[in-house]
Tab-separated table of C-alpha atoms and ligand atoms in Angstrom:
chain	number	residue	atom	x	y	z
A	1	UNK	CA	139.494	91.522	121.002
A	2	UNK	CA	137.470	90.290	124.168
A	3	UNK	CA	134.317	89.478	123.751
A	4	UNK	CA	132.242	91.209	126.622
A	5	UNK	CA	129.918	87.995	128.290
A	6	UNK	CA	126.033	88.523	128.370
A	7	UNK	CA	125.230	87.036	131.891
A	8	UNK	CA	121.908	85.417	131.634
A	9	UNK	CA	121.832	84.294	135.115
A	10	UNK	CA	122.114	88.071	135.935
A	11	UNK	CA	119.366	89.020	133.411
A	12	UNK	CA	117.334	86.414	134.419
A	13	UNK	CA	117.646	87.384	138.549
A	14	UNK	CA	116.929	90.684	137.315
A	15	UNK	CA	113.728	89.731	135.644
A	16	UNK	CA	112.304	87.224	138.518
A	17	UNK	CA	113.154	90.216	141.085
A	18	UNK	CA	110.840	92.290	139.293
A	19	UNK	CA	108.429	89.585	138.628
A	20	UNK	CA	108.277	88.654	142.704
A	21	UNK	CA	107.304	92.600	143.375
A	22	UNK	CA	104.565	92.470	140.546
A	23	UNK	CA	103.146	89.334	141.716
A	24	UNK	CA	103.096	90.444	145.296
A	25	UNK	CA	101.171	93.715	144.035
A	26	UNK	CA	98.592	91.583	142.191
A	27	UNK	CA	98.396	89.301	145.364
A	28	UNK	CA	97.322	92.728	147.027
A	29	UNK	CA	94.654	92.698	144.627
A	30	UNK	CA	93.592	89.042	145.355
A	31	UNK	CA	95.227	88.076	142.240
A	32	UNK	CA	97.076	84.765	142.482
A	33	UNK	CA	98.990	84.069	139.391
A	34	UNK	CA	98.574	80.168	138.298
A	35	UNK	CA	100.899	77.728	136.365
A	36	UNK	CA	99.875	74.041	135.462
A	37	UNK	CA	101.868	71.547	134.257
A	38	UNK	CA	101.598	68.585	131.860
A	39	UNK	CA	104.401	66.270	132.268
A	40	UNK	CA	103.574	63.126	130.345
A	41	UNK	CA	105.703	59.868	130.602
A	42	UNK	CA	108.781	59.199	132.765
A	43	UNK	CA	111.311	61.335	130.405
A	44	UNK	CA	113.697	62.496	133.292
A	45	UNK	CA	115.186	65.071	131.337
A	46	UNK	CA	111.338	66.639	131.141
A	47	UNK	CA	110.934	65.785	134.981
A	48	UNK	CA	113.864	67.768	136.025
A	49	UNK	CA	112.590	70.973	133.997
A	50	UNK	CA	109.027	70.701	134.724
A	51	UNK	CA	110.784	70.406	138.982
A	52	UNK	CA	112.750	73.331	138.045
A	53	UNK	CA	109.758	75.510	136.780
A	54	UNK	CA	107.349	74.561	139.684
A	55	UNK	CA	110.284	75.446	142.454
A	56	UNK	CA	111.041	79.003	140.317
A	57	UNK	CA	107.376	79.632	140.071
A	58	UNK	CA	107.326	79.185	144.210
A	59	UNK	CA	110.444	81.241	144.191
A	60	UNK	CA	108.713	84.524	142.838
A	61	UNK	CA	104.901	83.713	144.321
A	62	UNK	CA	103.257	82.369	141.357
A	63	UNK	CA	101.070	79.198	142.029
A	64	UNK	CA	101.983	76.281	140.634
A	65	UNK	CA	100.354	72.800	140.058
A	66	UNK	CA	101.667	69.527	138.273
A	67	UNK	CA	99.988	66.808	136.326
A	68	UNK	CA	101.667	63.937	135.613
A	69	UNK	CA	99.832	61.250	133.026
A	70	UNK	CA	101.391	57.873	132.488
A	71	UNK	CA	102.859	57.171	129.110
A	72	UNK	CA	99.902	55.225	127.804
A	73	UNK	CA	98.157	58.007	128.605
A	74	UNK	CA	95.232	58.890	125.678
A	75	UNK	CA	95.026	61.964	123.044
A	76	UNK	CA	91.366	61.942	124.788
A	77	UNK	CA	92.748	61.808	128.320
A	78	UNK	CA	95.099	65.084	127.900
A	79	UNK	CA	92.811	67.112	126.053
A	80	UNK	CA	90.012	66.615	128.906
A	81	UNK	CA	93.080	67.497	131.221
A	82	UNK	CA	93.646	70.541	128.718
A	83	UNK	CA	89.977	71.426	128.326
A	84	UNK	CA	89.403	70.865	132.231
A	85	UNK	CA	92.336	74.076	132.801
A	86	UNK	CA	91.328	76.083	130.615
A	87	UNK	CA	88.614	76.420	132.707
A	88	UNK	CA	90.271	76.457	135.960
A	89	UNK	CA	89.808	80.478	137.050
A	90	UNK	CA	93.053	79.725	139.540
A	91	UNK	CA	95.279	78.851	136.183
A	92	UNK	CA	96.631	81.499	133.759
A	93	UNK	CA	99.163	79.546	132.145
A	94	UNK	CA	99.056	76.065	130.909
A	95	UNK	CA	102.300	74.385	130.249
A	96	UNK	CA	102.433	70.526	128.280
A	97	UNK	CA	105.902	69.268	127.894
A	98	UNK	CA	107.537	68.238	125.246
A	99	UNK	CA	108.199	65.909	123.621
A	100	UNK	CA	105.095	63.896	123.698
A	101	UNK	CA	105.267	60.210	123.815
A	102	UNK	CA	105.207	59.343	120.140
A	103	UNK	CA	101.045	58.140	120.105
A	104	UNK	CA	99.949	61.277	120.549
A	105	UNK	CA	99.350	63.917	118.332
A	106	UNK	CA	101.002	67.227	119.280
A	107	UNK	CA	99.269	69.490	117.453
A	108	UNK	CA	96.236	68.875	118.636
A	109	UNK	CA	96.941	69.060	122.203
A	110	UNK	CA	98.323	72.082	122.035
A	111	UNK	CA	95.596	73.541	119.573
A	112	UNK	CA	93.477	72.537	122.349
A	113	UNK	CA	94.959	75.073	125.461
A	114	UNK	CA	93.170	78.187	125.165
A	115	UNK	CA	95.064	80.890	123.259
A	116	UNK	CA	94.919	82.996	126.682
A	117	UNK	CA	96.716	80.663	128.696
A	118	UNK	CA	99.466	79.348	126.082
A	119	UNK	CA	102.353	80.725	128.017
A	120	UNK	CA	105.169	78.186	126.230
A	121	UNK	CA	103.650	80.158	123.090
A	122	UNK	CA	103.815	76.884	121.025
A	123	UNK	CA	99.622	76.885	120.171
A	124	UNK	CA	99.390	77.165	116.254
A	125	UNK	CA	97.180	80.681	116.041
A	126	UNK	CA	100.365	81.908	118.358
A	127	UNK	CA	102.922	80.765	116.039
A	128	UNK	CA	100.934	81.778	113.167
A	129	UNK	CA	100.882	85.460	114.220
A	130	UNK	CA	104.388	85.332	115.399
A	131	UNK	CA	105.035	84.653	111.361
A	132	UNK	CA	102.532	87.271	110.238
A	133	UNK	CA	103.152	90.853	109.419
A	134	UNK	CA	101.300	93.470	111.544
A	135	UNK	CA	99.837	90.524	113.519
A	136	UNK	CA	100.807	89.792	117.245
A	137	UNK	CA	101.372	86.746	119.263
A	138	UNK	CA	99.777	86.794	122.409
A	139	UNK	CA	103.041	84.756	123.723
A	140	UNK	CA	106.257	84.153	122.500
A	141	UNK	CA	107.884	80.895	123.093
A	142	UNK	CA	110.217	81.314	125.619
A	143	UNK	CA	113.845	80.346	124.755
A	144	UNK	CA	113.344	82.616	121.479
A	145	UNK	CA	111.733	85.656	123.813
A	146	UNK	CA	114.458	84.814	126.562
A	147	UNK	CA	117.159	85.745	122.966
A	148	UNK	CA	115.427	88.848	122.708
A	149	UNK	CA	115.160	89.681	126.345
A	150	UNK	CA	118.948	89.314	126.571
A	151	UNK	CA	119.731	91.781	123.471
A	152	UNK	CA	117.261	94.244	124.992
A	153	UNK	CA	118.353	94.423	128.077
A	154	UNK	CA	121.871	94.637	127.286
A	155	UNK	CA	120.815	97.713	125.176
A	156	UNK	CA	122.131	95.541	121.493
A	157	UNK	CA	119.716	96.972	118.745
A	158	UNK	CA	118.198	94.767	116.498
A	159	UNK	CA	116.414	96.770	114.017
A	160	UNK	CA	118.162	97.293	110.365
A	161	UNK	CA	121.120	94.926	112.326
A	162	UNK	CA	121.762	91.395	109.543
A	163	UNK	CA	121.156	88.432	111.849
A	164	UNK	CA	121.641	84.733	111.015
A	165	UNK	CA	120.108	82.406	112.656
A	166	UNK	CA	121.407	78.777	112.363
A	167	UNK	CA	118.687	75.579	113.154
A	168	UNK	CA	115.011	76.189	112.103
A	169	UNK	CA	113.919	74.119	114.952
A	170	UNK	CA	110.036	74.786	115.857
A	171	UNK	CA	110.994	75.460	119.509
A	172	UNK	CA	113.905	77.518	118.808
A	173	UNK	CA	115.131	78.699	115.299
A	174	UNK	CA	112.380	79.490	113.921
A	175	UNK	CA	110.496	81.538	116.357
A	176	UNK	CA	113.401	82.926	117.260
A	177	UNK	CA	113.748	83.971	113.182
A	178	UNK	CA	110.491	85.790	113.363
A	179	UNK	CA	111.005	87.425	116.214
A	180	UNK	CA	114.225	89.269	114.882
A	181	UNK	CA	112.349	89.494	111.579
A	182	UNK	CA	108.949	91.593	113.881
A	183	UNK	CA	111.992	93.500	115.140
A	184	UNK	CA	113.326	94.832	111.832
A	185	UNK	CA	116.631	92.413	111.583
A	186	UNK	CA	117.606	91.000	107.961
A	187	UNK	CA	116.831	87.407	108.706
A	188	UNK	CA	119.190	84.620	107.689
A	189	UNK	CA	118.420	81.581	108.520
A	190	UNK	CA	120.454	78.180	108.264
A	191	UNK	CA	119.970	74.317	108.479
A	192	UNK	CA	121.501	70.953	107.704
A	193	UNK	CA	121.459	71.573	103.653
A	194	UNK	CA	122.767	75.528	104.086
A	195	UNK	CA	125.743	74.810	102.092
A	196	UNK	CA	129.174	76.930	102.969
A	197	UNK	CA	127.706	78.060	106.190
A	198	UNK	CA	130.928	79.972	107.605
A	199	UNK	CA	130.469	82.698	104.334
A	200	UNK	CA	126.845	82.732	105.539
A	201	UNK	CA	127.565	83.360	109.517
A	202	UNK	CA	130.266	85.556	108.596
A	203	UNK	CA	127.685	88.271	107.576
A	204	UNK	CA	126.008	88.452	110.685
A	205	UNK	CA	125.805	91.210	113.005
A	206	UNK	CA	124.159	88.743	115.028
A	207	UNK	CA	124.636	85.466	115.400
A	208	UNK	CA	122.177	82.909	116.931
A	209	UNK	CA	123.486	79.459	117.230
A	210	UNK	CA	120.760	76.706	117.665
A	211	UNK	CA	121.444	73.838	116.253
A	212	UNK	CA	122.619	70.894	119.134
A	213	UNK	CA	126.211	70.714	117.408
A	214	UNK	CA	128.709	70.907	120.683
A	215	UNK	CA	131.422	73.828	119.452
A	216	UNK	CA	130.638	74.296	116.134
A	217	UNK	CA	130.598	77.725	115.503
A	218	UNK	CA	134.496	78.673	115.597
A	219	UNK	CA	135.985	81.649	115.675
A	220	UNK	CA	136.479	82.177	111.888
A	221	UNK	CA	132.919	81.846	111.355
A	222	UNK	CA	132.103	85.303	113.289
A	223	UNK	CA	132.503	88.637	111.947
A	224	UNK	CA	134.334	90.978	114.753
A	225	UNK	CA	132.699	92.592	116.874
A	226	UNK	CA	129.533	90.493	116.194
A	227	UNK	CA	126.672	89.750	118.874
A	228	UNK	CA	126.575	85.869	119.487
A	229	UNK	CA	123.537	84.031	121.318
A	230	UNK	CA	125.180	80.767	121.817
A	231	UNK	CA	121.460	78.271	122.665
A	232	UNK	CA	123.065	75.213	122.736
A	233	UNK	CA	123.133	72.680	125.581
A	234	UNK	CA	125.585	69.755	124.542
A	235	UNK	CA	127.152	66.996	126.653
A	236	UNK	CA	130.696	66.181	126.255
A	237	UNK	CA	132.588	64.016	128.013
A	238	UNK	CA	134.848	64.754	130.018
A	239	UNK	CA	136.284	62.546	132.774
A	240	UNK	CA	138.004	65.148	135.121
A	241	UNK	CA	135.024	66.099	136.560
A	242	UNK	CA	132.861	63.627	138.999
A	243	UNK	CA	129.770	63.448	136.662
A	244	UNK	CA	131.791	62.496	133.679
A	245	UNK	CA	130.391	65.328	130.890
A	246	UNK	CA	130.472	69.050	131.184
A	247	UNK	CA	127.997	71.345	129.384
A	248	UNK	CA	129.015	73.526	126.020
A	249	UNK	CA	127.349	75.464	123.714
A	250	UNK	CA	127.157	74.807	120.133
A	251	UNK	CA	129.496	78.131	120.215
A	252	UNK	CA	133.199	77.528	120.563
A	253	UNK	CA	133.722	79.879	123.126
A	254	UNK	CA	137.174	80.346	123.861
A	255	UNK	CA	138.063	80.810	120.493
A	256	UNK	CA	135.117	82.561	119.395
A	257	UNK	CA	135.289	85.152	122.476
A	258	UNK	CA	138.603	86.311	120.589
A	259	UNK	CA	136.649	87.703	117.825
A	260	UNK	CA	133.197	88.747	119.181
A	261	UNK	CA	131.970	91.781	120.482
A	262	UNK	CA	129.441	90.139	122.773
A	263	UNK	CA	128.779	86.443	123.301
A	264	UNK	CA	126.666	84.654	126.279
A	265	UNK	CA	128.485	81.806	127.839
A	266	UNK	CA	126.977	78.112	128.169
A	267	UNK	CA	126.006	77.531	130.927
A	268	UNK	CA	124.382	81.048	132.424
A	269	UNK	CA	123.406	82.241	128.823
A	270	UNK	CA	120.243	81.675	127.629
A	271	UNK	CA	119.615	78.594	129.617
A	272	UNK	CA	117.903	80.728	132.186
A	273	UNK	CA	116.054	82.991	130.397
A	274	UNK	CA	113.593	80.261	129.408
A	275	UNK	CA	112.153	79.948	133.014
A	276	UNK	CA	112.021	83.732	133.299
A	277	UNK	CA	110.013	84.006	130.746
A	278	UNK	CA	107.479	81.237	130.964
A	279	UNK	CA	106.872	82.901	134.211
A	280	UNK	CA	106.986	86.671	133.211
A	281	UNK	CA	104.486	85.188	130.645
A	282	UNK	CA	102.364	83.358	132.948
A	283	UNK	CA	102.476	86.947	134.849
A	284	UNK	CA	101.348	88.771	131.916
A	285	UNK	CA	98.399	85.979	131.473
A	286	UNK	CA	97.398	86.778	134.917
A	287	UNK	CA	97.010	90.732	134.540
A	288	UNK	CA	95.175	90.193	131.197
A	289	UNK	CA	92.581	87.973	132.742
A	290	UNK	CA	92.140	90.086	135.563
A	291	UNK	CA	91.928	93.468	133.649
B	1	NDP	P1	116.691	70.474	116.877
B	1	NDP	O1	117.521	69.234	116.813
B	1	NDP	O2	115.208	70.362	116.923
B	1	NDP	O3	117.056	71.403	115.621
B	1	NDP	C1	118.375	71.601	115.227
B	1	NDP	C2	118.410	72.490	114.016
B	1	NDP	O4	119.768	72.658	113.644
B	1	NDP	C3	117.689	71.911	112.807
B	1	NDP	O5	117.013	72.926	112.106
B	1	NDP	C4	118.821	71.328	111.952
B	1	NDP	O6	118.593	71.405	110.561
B	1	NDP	C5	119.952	72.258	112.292
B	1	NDP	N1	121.251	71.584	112.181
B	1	NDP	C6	121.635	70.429	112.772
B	1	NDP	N2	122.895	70.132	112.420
B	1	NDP	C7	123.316	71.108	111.585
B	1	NDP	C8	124.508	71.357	110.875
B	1	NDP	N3	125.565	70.521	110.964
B	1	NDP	N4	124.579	72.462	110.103
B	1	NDP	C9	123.537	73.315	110.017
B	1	NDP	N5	122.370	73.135	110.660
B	1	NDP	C10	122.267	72.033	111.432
B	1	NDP	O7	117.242	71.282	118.129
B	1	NDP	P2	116.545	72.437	119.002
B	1	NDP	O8	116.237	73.599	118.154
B	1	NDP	O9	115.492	71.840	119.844
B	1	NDP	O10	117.760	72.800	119.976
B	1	NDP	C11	118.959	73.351	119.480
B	1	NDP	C12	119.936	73.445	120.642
B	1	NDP	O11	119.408	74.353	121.616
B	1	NDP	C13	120.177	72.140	121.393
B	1	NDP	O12	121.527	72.106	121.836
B	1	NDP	C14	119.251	72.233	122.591
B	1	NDP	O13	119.719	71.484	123.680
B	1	NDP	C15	119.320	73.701	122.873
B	1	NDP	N6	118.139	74.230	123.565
B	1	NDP	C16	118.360	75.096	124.599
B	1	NDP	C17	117.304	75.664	125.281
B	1	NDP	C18	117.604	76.604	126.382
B	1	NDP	O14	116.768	76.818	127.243
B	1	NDP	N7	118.765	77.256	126.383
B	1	NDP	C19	115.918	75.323	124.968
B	1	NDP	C20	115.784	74.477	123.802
B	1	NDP	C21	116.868	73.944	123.144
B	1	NDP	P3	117.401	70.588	109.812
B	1	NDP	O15	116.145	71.361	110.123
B	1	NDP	O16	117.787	70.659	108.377
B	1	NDP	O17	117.403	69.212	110.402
């Protein structure tokens, strides 16, 4: 068997297309949709994606705005920053990057954006409800809602389907657990002390692979057929190529395309579905405060 590919990149320019006529009808409406950003530090790895956001959010009309705090920055200097957006009328959606420089205390920066404008979905009462039965989020982080987005819109049900999910990350595995769980999956999920995980994965009708481990997941660890959301971004080096490393997933994907029934490649998987969404969310903050 041939695994069919899930083309993210596809999904995604499907999703910002939409999002640039939506925000062009709300602009009608002298609605301008607003994204800040809270970049803190010199991390260049959180530089290039908070560049990368800003230029996408230009791409489909959404205004954006950065601010960047040195490292020594206080816990009471970013939650003025915090406090001073939240009320800002021209932002909807208020992004802080992570990871924080070590001094600071997470939680309570993000406890302090307004429940309204958390469009990463990473504010406590939004995780909270994400884990609660017959409660809703107002946002879902976005990697874990980009998973979903995917399986939607390649028409893969979820509901009464046995999913495993392997890493129980707080960005990624486990919102992306509850998520499946809201939408009536079996919910397995995995971590560094699951013990024989291949007997585990084997189950799954889908698979979601999260856990920063470049190939892991081989092919004898998939049922056939099986839907498999490879997250992982891993460097490995690899000197025929200029820049020394090429991306993989944490999905060994040309033996594990043998046995799948659908698998999304790395890169052009889920990678961009996490920028689609922060801005379909930051969308979606904009209607609601304009309703
Ligand atoms: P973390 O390192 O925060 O979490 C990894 C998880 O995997 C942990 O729960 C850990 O278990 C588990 N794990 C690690 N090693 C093993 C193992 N050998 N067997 C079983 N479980 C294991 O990573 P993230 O969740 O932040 O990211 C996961 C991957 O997704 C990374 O490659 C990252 O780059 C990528 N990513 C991609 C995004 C995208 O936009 N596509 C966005 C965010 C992340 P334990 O809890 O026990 O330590």
């Amino acid at each position: 068997m041939t695994a069919q590919l899930i083309d993210g990149n596809a999904i995604a320019k499907a999703i910002h297309d939409e999002l640039t006529q939506e925000v062009a009808a709300l602009k009608a409406r002298g609605v301008t949709p607003g994204l800040a950003t809270v970049l803190v530090g010199d991390n260049t790895a959180s530089q290039t994606y908070v560049r990368m956001k800003q230029k996408r959010c230009g791409e489909v009309g959404i205004y954006s705005e950065g601010h960047e705090l040195p490292a020594n920055v206080t816990q009471e200097e970013v939650e003025a920053l915090v406090r001073k957006l939240n009320a800002d009328p021209a932002i909807n959606g208020i992004l802080v990057q992570l990871p924080l420089p070590d001094h600071l205390d997470e939680e309570a920066i993000l406890s302090a954006i307004s429940l309204e404008k958390d469009v990463d979905g990473f504010h406590p009462i939004n995780i909270g409800r994400l884990a609660m039965k017959g409660r809703e989020a107002l946002f879902a982080p976005c990697t874990p809602a980009g998973v979903i987005e995917l399986l939607d819109r390649t028409g893969l049900p979820i509901a009464g389907k046995e999913a495993v999910v392997l890493g129980r990350s707080n960005i990624v595995g486990l919102p992306v657990s509850m998520l499946l769980l809201k939408r009536d999956a079996t919910v397995t999920i995995c971590h560094s002390r699951s013990r024989d995980l291949p007997a585990i994965t084997r189950r799954a009708d889908i698979l979601v692979a999260a856990v920063g481990r470049a190939e892991m997941v081989k092919a004898d660890w998939v049922k056939p057929g099986a839907v498999v959301i490879d997250v992982g971004i891993n460097r490995v080096d690899d000197p025929s190529v200029k820049r020394g490393y090429r991306l993989v997933g944490d999905v060994d994907f040309e033996s594990v395309k043998e046995v799948a029934g659908w698998l999304t490649p790395v890169p052009g998987g889920v990678g961009p579905m996490t920028i689609a969404m922060l801005l379909k969310n930051t969308v979606t903050a904009a209607k609601r405060a304009c309703k």
